[in-house]
Coordinates of C-alpha atoms in Angstrom, one line a residue:
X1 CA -5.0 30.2 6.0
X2 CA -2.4 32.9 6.7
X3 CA -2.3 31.5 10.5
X4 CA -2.0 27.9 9.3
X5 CA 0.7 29.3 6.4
X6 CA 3.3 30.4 9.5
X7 CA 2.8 27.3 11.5
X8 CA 3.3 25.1 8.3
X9 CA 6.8 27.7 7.8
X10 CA 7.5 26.7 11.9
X11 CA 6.9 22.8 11.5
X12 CA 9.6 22.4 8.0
X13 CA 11.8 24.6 9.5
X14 CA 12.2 22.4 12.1
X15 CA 13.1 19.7 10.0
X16 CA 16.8 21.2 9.4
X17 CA 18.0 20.7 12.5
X18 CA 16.9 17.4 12.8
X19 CA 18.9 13.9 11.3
X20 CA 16.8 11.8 9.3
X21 CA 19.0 8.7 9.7
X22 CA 17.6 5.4 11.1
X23 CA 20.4 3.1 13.1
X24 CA 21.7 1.4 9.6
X25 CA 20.7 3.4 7.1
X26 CA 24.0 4.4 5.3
X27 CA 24.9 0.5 5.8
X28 CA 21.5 -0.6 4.1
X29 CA 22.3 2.6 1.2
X30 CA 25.8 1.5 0.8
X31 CA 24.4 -1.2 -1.9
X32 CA 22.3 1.2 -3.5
X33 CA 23.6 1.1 -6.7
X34 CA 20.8 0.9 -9.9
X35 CA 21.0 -2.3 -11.3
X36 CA 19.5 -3.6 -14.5
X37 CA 15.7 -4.1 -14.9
X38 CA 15.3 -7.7 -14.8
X39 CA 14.5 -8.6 -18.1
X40 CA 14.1 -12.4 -17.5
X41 CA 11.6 -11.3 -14.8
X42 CA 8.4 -11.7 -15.5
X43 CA 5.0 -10.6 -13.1
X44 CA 2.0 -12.5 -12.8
X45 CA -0.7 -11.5 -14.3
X46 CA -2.7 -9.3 -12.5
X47 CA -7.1 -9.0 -12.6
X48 CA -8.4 -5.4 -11.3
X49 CA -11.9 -5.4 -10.3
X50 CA -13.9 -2.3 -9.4
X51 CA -13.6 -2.8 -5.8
X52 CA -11.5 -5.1 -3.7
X53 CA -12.5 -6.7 -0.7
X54 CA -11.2 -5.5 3.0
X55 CA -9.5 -8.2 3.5
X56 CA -7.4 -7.8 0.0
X57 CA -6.9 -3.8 0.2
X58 CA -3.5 -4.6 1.2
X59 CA -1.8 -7.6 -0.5
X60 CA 1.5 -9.2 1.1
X61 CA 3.3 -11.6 -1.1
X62 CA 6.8 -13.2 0.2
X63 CA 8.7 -13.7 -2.8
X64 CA 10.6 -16.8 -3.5
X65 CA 13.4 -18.8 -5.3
X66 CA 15.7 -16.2 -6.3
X67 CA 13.7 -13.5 -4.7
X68 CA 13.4 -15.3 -1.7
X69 CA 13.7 -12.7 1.4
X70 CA 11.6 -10.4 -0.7
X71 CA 8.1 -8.9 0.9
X72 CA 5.7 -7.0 -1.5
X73 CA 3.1 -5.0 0.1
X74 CA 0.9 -4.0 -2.7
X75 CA -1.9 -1.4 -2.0
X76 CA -5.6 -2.9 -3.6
X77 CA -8.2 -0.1 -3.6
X78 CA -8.8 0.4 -7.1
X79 CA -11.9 2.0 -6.4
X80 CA -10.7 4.8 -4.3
X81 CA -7.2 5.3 -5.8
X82 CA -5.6 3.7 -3.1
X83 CA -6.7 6.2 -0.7
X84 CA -6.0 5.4 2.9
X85 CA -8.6 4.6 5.0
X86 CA -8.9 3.2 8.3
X87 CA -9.1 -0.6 7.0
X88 CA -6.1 0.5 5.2
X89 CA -4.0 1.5 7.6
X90 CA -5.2 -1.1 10.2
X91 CA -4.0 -3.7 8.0
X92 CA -0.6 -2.1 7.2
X93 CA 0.1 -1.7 10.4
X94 CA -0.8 -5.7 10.7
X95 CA 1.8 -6.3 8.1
X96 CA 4.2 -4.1 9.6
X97 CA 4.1 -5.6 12.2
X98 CA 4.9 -9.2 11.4
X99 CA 7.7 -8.5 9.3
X100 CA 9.9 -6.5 11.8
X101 CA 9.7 -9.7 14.1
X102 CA 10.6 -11.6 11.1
X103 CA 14.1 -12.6 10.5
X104 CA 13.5 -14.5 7.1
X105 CA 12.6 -10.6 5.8
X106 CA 15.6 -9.1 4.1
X107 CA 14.3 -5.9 1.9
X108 CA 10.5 -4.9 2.1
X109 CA 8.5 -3.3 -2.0
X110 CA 5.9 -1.0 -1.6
X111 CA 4.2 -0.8 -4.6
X112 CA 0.4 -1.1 -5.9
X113 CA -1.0 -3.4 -7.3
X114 CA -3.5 -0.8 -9.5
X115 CA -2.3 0.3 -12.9
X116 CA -0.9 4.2 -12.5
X117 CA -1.9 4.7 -9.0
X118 CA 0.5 4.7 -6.2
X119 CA -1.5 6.5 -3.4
X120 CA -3.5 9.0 -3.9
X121 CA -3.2 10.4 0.0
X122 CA -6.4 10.2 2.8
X123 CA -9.7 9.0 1.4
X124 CA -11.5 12.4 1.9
X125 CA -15.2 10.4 1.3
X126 CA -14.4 8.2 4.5
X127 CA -12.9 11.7 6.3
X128 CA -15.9 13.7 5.2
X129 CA -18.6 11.3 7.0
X130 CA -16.4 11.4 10.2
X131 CA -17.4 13.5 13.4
X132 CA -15.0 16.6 14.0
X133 CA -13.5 14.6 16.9
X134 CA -12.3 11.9 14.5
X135 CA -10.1 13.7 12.2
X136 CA -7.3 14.1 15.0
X137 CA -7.5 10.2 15.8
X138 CA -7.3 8.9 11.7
X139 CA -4.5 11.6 11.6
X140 CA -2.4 10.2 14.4
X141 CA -3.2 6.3 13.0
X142 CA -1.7 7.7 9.7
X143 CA 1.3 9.2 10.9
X144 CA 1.9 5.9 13.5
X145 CA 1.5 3.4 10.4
X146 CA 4.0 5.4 8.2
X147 CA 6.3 5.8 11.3
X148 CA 6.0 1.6 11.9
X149 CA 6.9 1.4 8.3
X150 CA 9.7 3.8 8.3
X151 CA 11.3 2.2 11.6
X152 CA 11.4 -1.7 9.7
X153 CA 14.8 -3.2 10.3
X154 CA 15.1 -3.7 6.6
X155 CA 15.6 -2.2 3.6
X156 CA 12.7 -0.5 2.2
X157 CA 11.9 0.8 -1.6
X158 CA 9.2 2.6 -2.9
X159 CA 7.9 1.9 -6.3
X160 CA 5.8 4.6 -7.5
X161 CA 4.3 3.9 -10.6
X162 CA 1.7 6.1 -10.9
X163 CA 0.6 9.0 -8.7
X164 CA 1.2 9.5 -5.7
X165 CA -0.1 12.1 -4.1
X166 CA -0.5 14.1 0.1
X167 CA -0.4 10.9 2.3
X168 CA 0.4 8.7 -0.4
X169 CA 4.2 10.7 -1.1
X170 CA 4.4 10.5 3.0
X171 CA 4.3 6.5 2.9
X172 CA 7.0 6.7 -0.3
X173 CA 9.2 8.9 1.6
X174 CA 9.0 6.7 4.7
X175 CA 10.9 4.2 2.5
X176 CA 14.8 4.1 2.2
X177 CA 14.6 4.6 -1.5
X178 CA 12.2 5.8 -4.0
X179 CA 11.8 4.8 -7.7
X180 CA 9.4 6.1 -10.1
X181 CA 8.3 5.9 -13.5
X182 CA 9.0 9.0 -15.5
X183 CA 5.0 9.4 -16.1
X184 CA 4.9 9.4 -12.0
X185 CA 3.0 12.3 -10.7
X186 CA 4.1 13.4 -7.1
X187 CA 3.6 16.2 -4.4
X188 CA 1.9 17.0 -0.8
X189 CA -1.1 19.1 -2.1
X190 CA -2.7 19.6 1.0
X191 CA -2.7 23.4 1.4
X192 CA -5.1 23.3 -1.8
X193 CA -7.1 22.0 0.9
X194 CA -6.5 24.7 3.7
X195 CA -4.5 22.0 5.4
X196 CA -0.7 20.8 5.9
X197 CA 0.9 17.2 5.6
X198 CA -0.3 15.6 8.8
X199 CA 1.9 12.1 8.4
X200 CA 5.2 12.9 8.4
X201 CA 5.5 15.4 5.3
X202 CA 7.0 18.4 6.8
X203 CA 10.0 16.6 8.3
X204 CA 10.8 14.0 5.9
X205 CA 10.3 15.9 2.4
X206 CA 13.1 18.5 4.0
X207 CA 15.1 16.0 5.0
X208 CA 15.5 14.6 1.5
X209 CA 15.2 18.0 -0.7
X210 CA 16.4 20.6 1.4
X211 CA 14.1 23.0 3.6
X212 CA 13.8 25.7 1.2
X213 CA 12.6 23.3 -1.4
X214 CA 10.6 21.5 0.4
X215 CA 9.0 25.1 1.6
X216 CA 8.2 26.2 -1.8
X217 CA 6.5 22.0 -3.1
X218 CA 4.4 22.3 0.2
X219 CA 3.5 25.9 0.0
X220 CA 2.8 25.8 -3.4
X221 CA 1.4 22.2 -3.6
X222 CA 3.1 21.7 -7.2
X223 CA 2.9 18.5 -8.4
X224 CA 6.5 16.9 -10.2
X225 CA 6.7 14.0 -12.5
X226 CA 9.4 11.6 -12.2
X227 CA 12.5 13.1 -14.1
X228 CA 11.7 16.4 -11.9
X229 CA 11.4 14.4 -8.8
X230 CA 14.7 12.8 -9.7
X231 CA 16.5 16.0 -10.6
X232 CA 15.8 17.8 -6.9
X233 CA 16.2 14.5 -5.3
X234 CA 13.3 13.4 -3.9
X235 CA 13.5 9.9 -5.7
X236 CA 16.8 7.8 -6.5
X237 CA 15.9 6.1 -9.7
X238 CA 13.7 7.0 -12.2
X239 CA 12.7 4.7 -15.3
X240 CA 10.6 4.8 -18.8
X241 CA 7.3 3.2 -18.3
X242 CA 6.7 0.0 -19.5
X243 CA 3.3 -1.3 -21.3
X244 CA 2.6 -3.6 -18.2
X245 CA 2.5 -0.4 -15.9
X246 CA 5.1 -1.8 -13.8
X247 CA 8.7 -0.4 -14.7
X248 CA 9.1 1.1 -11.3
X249 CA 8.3 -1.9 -9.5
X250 CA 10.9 -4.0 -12.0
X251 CA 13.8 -1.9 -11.1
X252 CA 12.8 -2.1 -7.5
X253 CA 12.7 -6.1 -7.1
X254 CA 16.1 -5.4 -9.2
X255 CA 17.4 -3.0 -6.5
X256 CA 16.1 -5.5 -3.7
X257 CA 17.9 -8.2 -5.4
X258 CA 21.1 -6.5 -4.8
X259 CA 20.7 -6.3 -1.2
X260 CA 20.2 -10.2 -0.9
X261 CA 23.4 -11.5 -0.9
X262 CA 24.3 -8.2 2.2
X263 CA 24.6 -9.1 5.8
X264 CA 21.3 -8.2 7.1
X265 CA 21.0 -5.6 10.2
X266 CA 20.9 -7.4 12.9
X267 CA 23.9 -9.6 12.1
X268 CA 25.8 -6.8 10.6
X269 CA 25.5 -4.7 14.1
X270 CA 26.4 -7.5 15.8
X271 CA 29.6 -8.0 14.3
X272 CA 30.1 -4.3 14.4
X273 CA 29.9 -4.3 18.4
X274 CA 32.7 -7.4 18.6
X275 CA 34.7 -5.7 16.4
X276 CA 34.5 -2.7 18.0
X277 CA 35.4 -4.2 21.7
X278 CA 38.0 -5.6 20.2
X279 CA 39.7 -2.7 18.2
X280 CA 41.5 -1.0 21.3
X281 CA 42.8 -2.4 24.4
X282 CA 40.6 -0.3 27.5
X283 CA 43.5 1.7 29.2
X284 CA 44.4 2.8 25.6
X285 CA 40.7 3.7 24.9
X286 CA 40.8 5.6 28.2
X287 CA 43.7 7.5 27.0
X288 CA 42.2 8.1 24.2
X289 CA 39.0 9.9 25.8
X290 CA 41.3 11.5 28.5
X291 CA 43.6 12.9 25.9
X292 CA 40.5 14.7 24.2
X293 CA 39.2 16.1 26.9
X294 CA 42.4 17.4 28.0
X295 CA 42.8 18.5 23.8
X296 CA 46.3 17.3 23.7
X297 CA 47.4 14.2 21.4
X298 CA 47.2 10.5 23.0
X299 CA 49.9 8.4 23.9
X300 CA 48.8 5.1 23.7
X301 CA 50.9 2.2 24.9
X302 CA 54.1 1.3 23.1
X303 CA 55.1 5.0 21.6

């Protein structure tokens, strides 16, 4: 444990001298602003059996009418917590898939669709029945699905409702923004198991806490509700819970509304590069470079 302690002290350290922005992100973040729970907004009603079928362990709605450009991706494994499995992640990656091709998509909700759950990381049944030489493989499939997710073209929220714990807070902190219910329980507790985050935890919680924080929730694998979580910064809304279950998920389709009306990405860089080929004549853009390498101020045409 002590040998996997240093490495785990090696791989968040590394973190700090890495950026976590994403081409866009401070344009997608500009909007960011909480907005009112939509009262007027009301969720269908939703049926929980004690299993869900493969098919339905992830559930991808497109939203509509004045939601329209909306894409829920609600995780369906009441029986397991939402653990991820393999089905799990193969279909995610599926979903994730189609939507970055799709220019229809403007802001992407992950949420569940199980009352109090988010994610409650790996589902260590289906890892305990695999062979030694497996473990590496469902590891890397992890940490590729939450990396697909976290490179969408789109905005992306988080609505943790419910726990969400080791694999599950990697896949919320792949997201551009995280809001949780104040009952929300969240952490990476996998050095209870002798083990570190494997899916993108030791770079991404630093990025969004801080390393020495980030040290001490990993080393110590505590677990924070939601007004903790808010208070260090590792989510950006936090909300009472609601007798539906589904506060979280209100203010994020509230939040997502917002970004509607915004020039999506690809049409917001696009205009960025015209404008910026138009901004400055080339011989004074030339001076301009020449003039800081030579550190001495420009003189651009007509002074």
């Amino acid at each position: 444990m002590a040998a996997a302690a240093g490495l785990l002290r090696a791989t968040v350290g590394l973190a700090a001298a890495s950026s976590l922005h994403r081409p866009g992100l401070e344009l997608r973040r500009a909007g960011a602003a909480a907005a009112a729970a939509a009262a007027s907004f009301t969720s269908a009603r939703r049926s929980y059996g004690s299993e869900a079928r493969e098919e339905e362990e992830l559930r991808v709605r497109y939203l509509d009418d004045e939601h329209k450009g909306i894409v829920v991706l609600g995780l369906n494994r009441p029986h397991a917590k939402n653990a991820l499995n393999k089905n799990l992640l193969k279909m995610m990656s599926k979903a994730v898939d189609a939507l970055k091709s799709d220019k229809k998509v403007r802001t992407v909700i992950f949420r569940s669709e199980v009352p109090g759950i988010f994610c409650a990381g790996a589902d260590l049944k289906e890892r305990a029945k695999m062979h030694s030489s497996e473990v590496s493989s469902f590891v890397s499939k992890a940490r590729a699905a939450i990396n697909e997710m976290a490179n969408l073209p789109v905005p992306t929220i988080a609505a943790l409702d419910g726990i969400a714990l080791g694999g599950g807070l990697e896949l919320a902190l792949a997201c551009d923004i995280r809001v949780a219910a104040s009952s929300a329980k969240m952490g990476l507790v996998e050095t209870k198991l002798a083990i570190i985050p494997g899916a993108g935890g030791t770079q991404r919680l630093p990025r969004t806490i801080g390393v020495s924080l980030a040290k001490e929730l990993i080393f110590s694998a505590r677990v924070v509700d939601g007004e903790e979580a808010k208070s260090i910064g590792l989510i950006s809304h936090v909300v009472q819970q609601n007798e539906a279950g589904d506060a979280a998920y209100r203010r994020a389709l509230a939040l997502a509304r917002e970004f509607l009306p915004q020039v999506d990405l690809v049409t917001g860089l696009a205009i960025e590069e015209a404008c910026y080929a138009q901004t400055i004549p080339t011989k004074d853009r030339i001076e301009g470079l020449l003039a800081f390498k030579e550190k001495r101020p420009p003189h651009y045409k007509g002074e």
